[in-house]
CSV table of C-alpha atoms in Angstrom, one decimal:
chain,number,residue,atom,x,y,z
A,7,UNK,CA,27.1,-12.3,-3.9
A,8,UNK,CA,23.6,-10.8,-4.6
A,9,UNK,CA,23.8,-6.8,-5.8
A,10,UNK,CA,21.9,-4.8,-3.2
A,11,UNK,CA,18.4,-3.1,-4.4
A,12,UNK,CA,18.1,0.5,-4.4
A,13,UNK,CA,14.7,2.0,-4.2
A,14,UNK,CA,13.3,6.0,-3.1
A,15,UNK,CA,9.8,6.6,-1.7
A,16,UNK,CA,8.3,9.5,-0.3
A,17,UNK,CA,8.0,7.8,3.3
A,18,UNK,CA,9.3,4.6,4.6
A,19,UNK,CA,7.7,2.8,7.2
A,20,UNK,CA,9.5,0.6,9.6
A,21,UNK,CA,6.7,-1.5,10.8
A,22,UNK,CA,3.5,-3.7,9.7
A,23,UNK,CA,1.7,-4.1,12.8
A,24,UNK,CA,-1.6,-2.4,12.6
A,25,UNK,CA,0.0,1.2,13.7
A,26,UNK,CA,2.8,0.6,11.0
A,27,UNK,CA,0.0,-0.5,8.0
A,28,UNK,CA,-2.2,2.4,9.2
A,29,UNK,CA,0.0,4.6,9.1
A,30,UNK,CA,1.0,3.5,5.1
A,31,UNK,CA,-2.6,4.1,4.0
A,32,UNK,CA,-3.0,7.6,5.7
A,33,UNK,CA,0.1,8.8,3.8
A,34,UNK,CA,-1.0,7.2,0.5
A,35,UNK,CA,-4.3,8.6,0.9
A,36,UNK,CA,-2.6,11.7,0.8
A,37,UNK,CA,-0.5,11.2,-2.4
A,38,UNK,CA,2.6,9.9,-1.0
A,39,UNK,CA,4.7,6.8,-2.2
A,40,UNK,CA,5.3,4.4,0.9
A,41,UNK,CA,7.6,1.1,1.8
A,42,UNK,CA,6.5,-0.7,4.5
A,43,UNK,CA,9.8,-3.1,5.9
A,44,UNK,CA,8.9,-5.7,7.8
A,45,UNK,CA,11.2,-8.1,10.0
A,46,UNK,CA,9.0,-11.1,10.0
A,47,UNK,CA,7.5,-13.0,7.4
A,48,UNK,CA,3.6,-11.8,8.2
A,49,UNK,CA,2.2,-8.6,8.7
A,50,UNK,CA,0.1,-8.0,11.8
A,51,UNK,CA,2.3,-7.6,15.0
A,52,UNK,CA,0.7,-9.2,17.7
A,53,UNK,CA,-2.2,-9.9,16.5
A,54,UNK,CA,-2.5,-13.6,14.8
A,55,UNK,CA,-5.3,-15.6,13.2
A,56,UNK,CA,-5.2,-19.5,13.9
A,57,UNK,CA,-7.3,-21.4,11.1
A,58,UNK,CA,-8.8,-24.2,12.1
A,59,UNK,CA,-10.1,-25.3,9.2
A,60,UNK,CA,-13.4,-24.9,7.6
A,61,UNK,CA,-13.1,-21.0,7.7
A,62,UNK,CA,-12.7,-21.3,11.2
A,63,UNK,CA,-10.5,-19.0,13.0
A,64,UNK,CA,-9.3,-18.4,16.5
A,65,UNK,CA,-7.0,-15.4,17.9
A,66,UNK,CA,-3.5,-16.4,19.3
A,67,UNK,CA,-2.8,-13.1,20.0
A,68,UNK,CA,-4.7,-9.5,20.8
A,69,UNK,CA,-8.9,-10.1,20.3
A,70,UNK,CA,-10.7,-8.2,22.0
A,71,UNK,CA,-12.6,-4.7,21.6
A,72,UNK,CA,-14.6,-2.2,23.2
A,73,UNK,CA,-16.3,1.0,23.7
A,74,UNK,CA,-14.1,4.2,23.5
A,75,UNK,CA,-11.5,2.0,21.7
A,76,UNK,CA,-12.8,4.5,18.7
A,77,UNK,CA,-10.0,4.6,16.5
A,78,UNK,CA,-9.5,0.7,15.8
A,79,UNK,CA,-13.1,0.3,15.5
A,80,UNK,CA,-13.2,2.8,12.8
A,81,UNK,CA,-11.0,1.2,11.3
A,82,UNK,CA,-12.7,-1.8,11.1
A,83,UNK,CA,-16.1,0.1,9.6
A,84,UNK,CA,-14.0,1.7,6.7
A,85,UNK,CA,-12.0,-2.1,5.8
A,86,UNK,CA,-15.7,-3.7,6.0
A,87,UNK,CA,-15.2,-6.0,9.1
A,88,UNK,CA,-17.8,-6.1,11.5
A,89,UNK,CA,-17.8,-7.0,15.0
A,90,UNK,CA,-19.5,-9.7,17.2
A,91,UNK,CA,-20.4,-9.3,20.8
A,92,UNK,CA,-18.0,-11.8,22.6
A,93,UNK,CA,-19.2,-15.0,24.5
A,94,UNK,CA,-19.6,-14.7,28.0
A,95,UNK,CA,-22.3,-16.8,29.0
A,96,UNK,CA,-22.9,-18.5,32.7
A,97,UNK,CA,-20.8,-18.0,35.5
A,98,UNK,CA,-16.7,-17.7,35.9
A,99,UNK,CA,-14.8,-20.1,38.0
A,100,UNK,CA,-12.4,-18.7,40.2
A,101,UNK,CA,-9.2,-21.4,41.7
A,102,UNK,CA,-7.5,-20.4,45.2
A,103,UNK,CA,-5.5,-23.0,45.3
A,104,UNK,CA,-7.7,-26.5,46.1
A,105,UNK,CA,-10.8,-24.3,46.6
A,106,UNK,CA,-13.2,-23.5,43.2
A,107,UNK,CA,-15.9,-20.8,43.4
A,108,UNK,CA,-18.2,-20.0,40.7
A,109,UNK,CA,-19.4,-16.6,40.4
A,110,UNK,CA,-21.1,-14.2,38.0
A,111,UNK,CA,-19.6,-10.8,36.9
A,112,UNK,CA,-16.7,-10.0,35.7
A,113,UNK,CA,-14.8,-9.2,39.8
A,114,UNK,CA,-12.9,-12.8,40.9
A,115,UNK,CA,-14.0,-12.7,44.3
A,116,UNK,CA,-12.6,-14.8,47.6
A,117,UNK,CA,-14.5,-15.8,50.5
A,118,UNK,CA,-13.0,-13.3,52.6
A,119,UNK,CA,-11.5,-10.4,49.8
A,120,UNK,CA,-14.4,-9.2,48.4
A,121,UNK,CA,-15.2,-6.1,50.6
A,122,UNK,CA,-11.2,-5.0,50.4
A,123,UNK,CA,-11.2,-5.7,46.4
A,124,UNK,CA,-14.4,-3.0,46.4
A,125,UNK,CA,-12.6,-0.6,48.4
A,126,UNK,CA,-9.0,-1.6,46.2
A,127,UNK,CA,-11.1,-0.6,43.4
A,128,UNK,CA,-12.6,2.2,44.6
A,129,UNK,CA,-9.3,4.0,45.3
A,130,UNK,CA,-7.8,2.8,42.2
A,131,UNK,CA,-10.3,4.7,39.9
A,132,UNK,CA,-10.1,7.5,42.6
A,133,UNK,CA,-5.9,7.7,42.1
A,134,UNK,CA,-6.5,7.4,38.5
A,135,UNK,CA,-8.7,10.4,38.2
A,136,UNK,CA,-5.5,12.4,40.0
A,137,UNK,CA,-3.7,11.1,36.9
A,138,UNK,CA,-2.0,13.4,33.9
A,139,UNK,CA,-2.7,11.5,30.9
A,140,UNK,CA,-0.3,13.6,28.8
A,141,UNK,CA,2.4,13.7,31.1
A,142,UNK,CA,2.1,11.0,34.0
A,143,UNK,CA,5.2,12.6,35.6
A,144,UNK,CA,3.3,15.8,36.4
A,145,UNK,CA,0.4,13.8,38.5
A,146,UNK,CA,-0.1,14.8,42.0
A,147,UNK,CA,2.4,12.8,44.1
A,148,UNK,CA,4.1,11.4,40.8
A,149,UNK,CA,7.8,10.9,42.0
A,150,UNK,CA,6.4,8.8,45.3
A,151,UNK,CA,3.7,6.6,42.8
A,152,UNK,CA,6.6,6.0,40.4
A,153,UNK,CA,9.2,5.0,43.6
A,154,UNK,CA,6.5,2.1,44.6
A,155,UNK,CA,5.4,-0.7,42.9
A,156,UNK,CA,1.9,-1.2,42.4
A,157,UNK,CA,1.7,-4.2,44.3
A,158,UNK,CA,3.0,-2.1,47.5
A,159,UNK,CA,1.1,0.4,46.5
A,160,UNK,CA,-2.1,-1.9,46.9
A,161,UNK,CA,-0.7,-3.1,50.8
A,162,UNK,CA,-0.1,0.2,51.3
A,163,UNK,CA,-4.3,0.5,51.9
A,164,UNK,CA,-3.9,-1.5,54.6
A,165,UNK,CA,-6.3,-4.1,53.0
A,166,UNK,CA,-6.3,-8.5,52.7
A,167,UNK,CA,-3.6,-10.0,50.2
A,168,UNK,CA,-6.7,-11.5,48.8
A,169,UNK,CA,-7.5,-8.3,47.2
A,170,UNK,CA,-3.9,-8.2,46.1
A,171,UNK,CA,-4.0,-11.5,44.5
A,172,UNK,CA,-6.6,-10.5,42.5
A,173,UNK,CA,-5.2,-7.6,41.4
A,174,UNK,CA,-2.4,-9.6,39.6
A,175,UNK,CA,-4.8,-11.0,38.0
A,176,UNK,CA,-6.7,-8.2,36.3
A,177,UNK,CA,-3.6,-6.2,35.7
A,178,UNK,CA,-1.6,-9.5,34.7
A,179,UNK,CA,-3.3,-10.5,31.7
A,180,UNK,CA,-3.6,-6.9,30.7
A,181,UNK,CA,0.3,-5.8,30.6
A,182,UNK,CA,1.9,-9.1,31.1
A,183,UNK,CA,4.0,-8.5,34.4
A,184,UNK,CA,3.2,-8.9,37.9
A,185,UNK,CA,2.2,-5.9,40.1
A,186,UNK,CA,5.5,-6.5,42.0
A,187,UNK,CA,7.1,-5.5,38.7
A,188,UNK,CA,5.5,-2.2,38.3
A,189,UNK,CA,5.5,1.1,39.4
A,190,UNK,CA,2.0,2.7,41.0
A,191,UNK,CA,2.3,5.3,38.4
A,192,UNK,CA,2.2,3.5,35.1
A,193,UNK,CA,-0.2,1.1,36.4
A,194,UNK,CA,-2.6,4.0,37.1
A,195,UNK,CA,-1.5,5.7,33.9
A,196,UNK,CA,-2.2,2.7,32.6
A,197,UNK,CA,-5.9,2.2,34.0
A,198,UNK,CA,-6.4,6.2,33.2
A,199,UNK,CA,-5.6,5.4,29.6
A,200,UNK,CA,-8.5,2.6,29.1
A,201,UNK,CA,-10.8,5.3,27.5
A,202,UNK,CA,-10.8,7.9,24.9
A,203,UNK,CA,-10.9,11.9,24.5
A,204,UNK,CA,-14.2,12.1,26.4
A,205,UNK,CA,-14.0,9.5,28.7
A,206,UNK,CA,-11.6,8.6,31.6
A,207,UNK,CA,-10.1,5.2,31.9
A,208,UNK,CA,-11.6,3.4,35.0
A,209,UNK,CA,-10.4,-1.0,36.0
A,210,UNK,CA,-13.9,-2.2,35.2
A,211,UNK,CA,-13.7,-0.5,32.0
A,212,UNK,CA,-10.2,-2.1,31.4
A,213,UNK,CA,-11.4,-5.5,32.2
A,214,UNK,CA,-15.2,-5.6,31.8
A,215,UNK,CA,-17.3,-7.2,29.2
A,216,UNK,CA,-20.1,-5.3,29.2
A,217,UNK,CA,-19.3,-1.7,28.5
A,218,UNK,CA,-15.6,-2.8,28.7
A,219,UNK,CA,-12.9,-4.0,26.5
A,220,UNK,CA,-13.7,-7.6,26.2
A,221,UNK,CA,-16.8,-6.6,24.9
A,222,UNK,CA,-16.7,-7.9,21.2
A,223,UNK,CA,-14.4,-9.4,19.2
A,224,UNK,CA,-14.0,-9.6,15.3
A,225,UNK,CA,-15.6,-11.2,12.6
A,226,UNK,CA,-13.0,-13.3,11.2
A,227,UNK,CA,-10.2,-12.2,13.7
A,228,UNK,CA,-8.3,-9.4,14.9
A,229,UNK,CA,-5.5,-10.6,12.2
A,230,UNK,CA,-7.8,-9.5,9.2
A,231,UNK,CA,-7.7,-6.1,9.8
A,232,UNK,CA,-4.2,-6.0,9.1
A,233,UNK,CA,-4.7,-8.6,6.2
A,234,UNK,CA,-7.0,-6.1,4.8
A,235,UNK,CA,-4.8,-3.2,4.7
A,236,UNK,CA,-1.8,-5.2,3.3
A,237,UNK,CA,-3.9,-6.5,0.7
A,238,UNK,CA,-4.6,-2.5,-0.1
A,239,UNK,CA,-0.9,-1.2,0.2
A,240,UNK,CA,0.0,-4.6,-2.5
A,241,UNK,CA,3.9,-4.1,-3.5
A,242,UNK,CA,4.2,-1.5,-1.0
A,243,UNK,CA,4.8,-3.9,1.6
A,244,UNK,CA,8.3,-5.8,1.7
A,245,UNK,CA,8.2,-8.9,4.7
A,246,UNK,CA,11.5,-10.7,5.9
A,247,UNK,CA,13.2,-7.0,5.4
A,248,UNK,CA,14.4,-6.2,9.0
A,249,UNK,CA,15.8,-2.6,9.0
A,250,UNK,CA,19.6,-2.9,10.2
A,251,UNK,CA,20.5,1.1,10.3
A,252,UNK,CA,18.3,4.4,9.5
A,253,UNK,CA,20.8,7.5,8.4
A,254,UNK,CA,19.4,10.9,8.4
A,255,UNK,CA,21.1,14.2,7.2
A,256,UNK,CA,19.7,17.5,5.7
A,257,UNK,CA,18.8,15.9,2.6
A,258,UNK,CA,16.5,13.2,3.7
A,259,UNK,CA,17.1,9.7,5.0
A,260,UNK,CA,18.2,6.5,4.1
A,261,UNK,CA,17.0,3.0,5.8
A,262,UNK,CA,19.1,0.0,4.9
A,263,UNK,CA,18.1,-3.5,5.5
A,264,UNK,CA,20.5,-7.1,4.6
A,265,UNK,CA,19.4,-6.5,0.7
A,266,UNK,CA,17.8,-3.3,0.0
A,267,UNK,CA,18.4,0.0,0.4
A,268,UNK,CA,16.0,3.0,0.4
A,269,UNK,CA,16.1,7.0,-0.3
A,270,UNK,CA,13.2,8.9,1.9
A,271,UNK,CA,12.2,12.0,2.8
A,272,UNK,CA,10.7,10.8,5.9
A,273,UNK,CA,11.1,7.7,8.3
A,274,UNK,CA,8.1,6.4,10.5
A,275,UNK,CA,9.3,3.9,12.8
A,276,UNK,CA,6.3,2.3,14.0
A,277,UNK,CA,7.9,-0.7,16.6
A,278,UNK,CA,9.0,-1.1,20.4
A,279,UNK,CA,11.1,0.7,21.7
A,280,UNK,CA,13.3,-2.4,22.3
A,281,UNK,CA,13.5,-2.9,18.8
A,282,UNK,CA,14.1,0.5,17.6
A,283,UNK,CA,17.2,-0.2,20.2
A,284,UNK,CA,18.5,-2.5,17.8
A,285,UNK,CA,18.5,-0.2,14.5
A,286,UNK,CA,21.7,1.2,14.3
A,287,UNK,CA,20.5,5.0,14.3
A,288,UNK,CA,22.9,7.9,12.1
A,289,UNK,CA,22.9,10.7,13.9
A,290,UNK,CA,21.9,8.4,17.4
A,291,UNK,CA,19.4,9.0,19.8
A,292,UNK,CA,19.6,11.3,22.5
A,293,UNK,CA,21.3,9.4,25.5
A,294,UNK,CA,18.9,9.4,27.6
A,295,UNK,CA,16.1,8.1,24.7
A,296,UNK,CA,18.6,5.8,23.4
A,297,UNK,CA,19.0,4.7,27.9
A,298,UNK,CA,15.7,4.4,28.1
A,299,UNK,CA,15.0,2.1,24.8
A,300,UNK,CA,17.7,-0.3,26.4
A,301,UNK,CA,16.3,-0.7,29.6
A,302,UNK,CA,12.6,-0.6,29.0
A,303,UNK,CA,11.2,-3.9,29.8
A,304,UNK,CA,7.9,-5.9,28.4
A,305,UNK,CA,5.9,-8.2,29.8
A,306,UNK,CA,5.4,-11.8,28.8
A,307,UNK,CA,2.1,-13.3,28.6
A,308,UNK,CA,1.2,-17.1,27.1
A,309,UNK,CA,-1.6,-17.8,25.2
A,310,UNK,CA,-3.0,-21.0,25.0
A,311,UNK,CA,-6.0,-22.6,23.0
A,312,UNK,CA,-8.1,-25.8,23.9
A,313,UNK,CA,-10.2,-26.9,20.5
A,314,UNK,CA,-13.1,-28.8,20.5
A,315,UNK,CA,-15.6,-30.4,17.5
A,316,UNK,CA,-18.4,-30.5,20.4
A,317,UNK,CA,-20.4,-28.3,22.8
A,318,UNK,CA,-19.7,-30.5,25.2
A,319,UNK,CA,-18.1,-28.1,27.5
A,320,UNK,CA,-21.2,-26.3,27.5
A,321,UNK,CA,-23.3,-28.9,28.3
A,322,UNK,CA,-21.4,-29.6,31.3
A,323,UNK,CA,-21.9,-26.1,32.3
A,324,UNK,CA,-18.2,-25.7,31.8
A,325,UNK,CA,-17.5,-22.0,32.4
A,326,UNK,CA,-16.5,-19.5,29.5
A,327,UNK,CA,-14.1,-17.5,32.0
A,328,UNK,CA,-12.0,-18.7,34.6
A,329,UNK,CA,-9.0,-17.4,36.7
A,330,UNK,CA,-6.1,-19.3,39.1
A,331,UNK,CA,-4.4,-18.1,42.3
A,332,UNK,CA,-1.9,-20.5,42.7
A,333,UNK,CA,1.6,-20.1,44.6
A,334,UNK,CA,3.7,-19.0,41.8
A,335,UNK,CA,1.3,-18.7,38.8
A,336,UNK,CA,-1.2,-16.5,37.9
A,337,UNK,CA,-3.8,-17.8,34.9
A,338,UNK,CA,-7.1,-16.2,33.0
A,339,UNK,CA,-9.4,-17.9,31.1
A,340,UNK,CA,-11.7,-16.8,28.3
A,341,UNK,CA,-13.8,-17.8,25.3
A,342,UNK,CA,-12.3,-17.8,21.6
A,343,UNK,CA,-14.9,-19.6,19.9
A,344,UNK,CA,-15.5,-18.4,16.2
A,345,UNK,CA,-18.7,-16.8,15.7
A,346,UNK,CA,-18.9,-17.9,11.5
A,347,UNK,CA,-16.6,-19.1,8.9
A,348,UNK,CA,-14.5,-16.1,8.0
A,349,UNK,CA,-15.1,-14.3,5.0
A,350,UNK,CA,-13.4,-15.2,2.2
């Protein structure tokens, strides 16, 4: 039977996605000792590299970035890792169905939907300026929003499902769900919340290239940001170390996982709430926290890579974007190629 390890920091951190590793170097920056435990045998959460050889790598998770997403590209000036602007070249095809359009911008439009999807649009960024970023729940008309899901929400304006087929789209590939599956108040919380301090959130913001969040993408992956800072915290961080229970008294805290054991004076638990669901917690939760951890569902999205060793998609005019209406799916398409070999 193998003798469980006993260690004490200043700070453990459950957690090494890039809020988890962040969150280690802040804290050693200011002197304290720090143990990053992570379940899973890589740091990064969902962000992923895929190496394709050569120094090549493609993202098969989170890769975009974008104006007033300050903090994570601050980040990236202090680790060294630069940004490219992302490709977005030629027109997007857009699938109803058998139909295919081809279009410029970044707005899917049908035959018939476009003037509803402007006016969709315009009172979605008009909603979301009603919106209480700090506390959604104190929003003008918050209790009715939250009551409706978004998709209602939209055929509440009296406009074409076209416009709400679209919608799924945009808001689909963002969060994961379908608009039948969310309330009108977190999905205009959500929208509110695609800015920073200075400036409010707004859909073409959320899904735009230019001036948006697909903007650029980086250098080497959205992975080697969190490479970077594990490389910096070394032996700080421990992988394959999923936290079982997290006991907290007067005197500090204890977090135990299946072979170690560690003394702390502070605990940041920096996962989803499903996941903190499954830490046995000493004292627990509030019920109603520990309620809403249970319940709180994701969404689920699929990412999917097609490689190539020619151009020959763009000499076809093959399309960097693309979207699909079909009866029971939903689809986005965009560009991962790798601007250079990643830095070594």
């Amino acid at each position: 039977m193998t003798a469980r390890e006993r260690r004490s920091v200043d700070v453990v951190v459950v957690g090494a996605g890039l809020a988890g590793l962040t969150a280690a170097r802040r804290l050693q920056e200011r002197g304290r000792s720090v143990l990053v435990l992570e379940a899973r045998d890589r740091v990064g959460g969902r962000t992923l590299n895929h190496d394709l050889g050569d120094g090549q790598v493609v993202e098969s998770g989170g890769q975009f970035v974008g104006p007033t997403q300050d903090r994570v590209l601050a980040l990236a000036t202090e680790l060294g890792v630069d940004t490219f602007r992302a490709h977005d070249d030629g027109d997007t095809v857009y699938v109803h169905g058998k139909a295919v359009r081809r279009f410029s911008g970044d707005i899917p439009p049908a035959w018939t939907t476009l003037p509803d999807l402007g006016l969709l649009m315009a009172r979605l960024d008009r909603a979301v300026r009603r919106i209480d970023l700090d506390a959604p729940w104190r929003s003008p008309d918050a209790h009715r929003l939250d009551a409706m899901t978004t998709a209602s929400w939209a055929r509440s304006l009296s406009l074409g499902g076209g416009a709400v087929e679209v919608l799924e789209i945009l808001l689909g590939s963002a969060y994961g769900t379908t608009a039948a599956e969310t309330s009108a108040l977190f999905t205009l919380w959500y929208v509110a919340g695609a800015g920073d301090e200075t400036h409010r959130g707004t859909l073409d913001r959320m899904i735009g290239v230019d001036g948006g969040a697909q903007e650029s993408r980086f250098v080497g992956g959205s992975h080697r940001l969190s490479a970077l800072l594990a490389a910096d915290l070394g032996d700080a961080v421990v992988l394959d170390a999923p936290v079982r229970r997290i006991e907290q008294d007067a005197s500090g805290a204890r977090v135990s996982t299946d072979h170690l054991d560690v003394d702390a004076q502070h605990v940041v638990v920096a996962v989803p709430p499903h996941l903190v669901a499954g830490i046995d917690l000493e004292p627990a939760l509030p019920a109603p926290q520990a309620e809403l951890f249970r319940r709180m569902t994701f969404g689920t999205l699929m990412k999917c890579e097609a490689c190539t060793t020619s151009r020959s998609g763009v000499r076809t005019g093959c399309p960097d974007r693309g979207c699909s209406v079909a009866t029971r799916s939903r689809c986005a398409r965009c560009s991962t190629t790798p601007r250079r070999p990643a830095p070594r």
